[in-house]
mmCIF file of C-alpha atoms and ligand atoms in Angstrom:
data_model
loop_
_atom_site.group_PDB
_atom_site.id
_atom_site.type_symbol
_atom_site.label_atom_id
_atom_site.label_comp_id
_atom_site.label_asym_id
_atom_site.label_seq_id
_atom_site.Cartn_x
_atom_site.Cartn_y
_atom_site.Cartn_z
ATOM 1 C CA UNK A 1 -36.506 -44.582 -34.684
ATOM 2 C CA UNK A 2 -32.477 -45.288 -34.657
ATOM 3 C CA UNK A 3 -31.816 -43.028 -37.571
ATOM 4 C CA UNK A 4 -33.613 -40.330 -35.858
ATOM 5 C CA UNK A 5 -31.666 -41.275 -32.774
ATOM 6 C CA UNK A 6 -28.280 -41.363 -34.370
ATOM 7 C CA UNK A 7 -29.253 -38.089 -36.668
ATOM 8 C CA UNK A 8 -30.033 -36.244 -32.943
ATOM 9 C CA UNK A 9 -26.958 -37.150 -31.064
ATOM 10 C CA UNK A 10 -24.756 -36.888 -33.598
ATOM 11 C CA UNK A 11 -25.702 -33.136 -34.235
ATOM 12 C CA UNK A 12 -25.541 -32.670 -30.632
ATOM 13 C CA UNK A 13 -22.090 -33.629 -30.884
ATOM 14 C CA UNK A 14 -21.588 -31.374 -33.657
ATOM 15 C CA UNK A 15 -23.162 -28.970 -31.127
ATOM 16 C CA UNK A 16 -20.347 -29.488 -28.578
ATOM 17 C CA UNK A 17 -17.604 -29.419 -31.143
ATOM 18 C CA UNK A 18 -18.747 -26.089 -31.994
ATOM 19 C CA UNK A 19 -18.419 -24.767 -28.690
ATOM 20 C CA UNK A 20 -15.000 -26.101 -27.833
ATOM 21 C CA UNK A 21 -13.767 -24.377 -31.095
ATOM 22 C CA UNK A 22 -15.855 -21.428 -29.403
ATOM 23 C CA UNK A 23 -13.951 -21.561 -26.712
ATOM 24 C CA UNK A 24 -10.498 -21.836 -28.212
ATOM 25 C CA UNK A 25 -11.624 -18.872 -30.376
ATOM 26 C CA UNK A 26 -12.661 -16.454 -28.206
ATOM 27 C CA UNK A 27 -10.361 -17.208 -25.700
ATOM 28 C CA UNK A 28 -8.029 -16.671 -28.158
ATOM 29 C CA UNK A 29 -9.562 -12.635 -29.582
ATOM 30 C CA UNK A 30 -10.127 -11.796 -25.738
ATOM 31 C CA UNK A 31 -6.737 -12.868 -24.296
ATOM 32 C CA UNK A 32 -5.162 -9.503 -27.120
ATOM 33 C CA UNK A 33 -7.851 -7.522 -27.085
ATOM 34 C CA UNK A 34 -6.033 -4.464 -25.102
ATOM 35 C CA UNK A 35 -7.698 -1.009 -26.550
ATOM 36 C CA UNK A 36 -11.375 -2.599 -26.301
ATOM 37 C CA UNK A 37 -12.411 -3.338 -23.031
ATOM 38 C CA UNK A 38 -15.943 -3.235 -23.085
ATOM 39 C CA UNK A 39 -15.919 -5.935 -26.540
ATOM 40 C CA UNK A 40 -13.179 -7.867 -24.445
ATOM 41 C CA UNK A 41 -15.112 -8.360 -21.182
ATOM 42 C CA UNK A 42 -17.847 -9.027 -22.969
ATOM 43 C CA UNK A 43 -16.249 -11.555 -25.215
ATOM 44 C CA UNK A 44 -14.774 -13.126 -21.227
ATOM 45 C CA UNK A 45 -18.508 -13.500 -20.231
ATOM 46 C CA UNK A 46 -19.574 -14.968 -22.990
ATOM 47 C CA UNK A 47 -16.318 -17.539 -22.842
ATOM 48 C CA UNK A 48 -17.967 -18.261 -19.009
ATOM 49 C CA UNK A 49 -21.221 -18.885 -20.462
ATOM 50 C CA UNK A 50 -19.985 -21.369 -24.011
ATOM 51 C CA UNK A 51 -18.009 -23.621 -21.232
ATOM 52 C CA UNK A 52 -21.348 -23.830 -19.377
ATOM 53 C CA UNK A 53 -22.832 -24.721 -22.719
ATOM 54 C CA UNK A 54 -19.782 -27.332 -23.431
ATOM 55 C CA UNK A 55 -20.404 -29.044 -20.559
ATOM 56 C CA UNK A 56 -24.370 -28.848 -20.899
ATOM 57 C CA UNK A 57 -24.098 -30.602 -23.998
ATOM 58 C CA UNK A 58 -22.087 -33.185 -22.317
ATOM 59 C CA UNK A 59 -24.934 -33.962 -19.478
ATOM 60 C CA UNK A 60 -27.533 -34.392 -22.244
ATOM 61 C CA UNK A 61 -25.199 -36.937 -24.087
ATOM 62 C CA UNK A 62 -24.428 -38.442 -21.085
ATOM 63 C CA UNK A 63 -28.200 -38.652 -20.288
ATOM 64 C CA UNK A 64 -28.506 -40.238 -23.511
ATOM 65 C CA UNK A 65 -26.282 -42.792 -22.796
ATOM 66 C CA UNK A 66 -23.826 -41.494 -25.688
ATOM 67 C CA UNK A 67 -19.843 -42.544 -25.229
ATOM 68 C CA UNK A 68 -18.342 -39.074 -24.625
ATOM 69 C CA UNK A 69 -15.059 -40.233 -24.609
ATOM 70 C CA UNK A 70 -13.795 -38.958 -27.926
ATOM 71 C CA UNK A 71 -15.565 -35.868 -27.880
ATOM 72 C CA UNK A 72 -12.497 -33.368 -27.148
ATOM 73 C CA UNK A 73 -11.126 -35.026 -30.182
ATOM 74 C CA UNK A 74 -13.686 -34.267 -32.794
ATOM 75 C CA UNK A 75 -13.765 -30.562 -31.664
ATOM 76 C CA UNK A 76 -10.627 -30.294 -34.389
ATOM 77 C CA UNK A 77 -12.999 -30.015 -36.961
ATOM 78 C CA UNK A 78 -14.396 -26.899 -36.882
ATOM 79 C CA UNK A 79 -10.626 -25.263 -36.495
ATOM 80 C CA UNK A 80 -10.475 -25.132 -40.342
ATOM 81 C CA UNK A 81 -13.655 -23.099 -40.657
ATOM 82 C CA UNK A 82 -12.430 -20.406 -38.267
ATOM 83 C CA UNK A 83 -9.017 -19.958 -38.715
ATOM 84 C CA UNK A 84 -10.366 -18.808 -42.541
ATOM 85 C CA UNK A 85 -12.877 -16.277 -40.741
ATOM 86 C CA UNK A 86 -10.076 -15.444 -37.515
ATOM 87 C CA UNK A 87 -7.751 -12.762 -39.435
ATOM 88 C CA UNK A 88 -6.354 -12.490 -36.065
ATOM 89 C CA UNK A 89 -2.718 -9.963 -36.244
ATOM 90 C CA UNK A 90 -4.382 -8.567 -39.139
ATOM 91 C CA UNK A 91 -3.543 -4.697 -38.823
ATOM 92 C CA UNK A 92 -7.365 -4.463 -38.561
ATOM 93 C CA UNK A 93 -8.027 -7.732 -36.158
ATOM 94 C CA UNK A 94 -10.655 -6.471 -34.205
ATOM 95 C CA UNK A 95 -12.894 -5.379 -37.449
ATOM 96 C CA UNK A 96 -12.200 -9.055 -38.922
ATOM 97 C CA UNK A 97 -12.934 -10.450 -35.440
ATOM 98 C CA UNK A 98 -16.483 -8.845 -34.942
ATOM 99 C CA UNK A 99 -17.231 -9.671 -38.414
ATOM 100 C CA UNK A 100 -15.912 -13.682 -37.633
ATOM 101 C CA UNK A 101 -17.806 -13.348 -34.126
ATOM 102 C CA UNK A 102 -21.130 -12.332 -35.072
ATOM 103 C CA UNK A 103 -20.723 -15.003 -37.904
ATOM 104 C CA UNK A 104 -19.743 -18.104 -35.507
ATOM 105 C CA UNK A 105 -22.517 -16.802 -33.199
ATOM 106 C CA UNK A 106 -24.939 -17.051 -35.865
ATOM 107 C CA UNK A 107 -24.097 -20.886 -37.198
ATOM 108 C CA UNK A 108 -24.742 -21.136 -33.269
ATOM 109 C CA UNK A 109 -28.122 -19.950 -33.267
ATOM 110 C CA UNK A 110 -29.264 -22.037 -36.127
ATOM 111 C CA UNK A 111 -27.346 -25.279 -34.710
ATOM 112 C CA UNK A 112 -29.362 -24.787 -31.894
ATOM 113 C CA UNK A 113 -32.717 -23.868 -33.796
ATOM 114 C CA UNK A 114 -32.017 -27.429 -35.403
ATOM 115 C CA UNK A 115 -31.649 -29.272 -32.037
ATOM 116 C CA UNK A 116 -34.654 -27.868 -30.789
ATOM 117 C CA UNK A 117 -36.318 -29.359 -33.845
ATOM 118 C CA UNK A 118 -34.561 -32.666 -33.651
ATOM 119 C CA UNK A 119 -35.441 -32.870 -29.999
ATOM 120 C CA UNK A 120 -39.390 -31.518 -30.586
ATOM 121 C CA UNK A 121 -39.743 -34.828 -33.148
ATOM 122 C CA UNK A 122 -37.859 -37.114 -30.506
ATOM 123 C CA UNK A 123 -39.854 -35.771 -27.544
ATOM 124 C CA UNK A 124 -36.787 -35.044 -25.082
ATOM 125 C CA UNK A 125 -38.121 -32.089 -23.743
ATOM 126 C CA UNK A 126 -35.468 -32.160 -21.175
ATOM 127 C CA UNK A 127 -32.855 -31.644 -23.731
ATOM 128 C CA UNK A 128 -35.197 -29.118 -25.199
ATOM 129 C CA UNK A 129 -35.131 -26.800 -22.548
ATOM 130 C CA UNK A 130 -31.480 -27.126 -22.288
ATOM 131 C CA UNK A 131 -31.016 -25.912 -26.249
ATOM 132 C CA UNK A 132 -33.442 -23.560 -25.829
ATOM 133 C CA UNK A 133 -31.173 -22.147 -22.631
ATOM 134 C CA UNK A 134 -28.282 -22.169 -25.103
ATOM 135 C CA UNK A 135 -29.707 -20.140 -27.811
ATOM 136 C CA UNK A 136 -31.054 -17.335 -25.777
ATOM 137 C CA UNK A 137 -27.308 -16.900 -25.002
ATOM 138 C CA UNK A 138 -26.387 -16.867 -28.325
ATOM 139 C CA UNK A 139 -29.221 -14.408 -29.567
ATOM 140 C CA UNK A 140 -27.561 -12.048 -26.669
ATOM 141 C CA UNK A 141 -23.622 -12.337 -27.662
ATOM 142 C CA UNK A 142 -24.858 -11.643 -31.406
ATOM 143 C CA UNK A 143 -27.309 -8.666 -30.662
ATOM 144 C CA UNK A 144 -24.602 -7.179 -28.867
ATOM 145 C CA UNK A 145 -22.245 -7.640 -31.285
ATOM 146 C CA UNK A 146 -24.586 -5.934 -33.658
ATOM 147 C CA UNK A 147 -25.496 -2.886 -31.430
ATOM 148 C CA UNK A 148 -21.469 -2.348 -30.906
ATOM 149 C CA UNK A 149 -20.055 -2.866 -34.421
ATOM 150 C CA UNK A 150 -20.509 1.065 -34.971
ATOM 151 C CA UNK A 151 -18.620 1.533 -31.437
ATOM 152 C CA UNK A 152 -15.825 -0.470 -32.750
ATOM 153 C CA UNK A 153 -15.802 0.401 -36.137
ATOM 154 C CA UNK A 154 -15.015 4.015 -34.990
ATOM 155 C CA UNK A 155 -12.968 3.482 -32.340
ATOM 156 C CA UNK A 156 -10.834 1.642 -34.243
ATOM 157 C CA UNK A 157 -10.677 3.840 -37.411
ATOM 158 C CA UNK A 158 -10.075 6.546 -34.935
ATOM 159 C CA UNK A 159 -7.461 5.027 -33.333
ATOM 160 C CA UNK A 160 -5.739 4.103 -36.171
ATOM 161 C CA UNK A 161 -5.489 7.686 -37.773
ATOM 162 C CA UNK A 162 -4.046 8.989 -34.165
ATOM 163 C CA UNK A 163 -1.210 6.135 -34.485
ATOM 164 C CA UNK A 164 -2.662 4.964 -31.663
ATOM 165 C CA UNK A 165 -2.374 1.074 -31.195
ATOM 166 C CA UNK A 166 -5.836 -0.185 -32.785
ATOM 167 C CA UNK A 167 -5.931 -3.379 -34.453
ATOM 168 C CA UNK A 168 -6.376 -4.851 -31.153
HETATM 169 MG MG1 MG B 1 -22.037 -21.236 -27.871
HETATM 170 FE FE1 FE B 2 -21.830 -18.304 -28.727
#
């Protein structure tokens, strides 16, 4: 029973690490996006929605009567992993950054498809419901993603043979 205890909360903070490297990172390809607003204030909403998760994840740690105090601290560790998928002032940024967003938002949805799990075999079907919350937000930011890489892709191939200002 303990090892399934300490296996759940320590992917949950995993979980939360994740999203405050989500944060940073999308804060981060919104805050220069200029010559894509749609992707940008999309990318904004879903910034609103992963600090909602952040602090969701916190509640259910909390709840379980996990010490939250160092969790800020082990966000760091997911930095390395996107600063090799970023590519950020690449001259083709916003190409590199779809491909690193719908990437991240992926290793989201299965984080969350594997706290579900976890919680299913622990019974906290409070924390359940709040995972299962999550990853219909992260199903959404990737699908759009997917049904706007074409939109991007063009624009910015577009923009780029007019000399227009396009890698971001
Ligand atoms: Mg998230
Ligand atoms: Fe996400």
């Amino acid at each position: 029973m303990s090892e399934l205890r300490d296996n759940y909360i320590s992917w949950i903070r995993d979980a939360h690490a994740m999203e405050e490297q989500a944060i940073t990172m999308l804060s981060s390809q919104a805050e220069r996006l200029e010559s894509y607003p749609e992707l940008r204030t999309r990318i904004e909403h879903h910034i609103e929605e992963t600090r909602g998760q952040s602090q969701a994840l916190e509640r259910v740690l909390d709840r379980l009567d996990d010490d939250t105090s160092m969790l800020k601290v082990a966000a760091g560790k997911f930095s390395a992993t996107m600063q090799g998928l970023g590519g950020m002032f690449a001259s083709d940024e916003v190409v590199k950054g779809t491909l690193a967003g719908y990437t991240f938002e992926h290793m989201e949805i299965e984080s969350y498809r594997v706290l579900i799990a976890a919680a299913e075999a622990i019974g906290d079907t409070e924390s359940q419901a709040v995972f299962e919350t999550i990853l219909q937000q992260e199903e959404a930011m990737a699908n759009w993603l997917a049904a706007n890489t074409g939109k991007t892709v063009k624009t910015f191939l577009a923009r780029d043979e007019a000399d227009l200002e396009a890698s971001h």
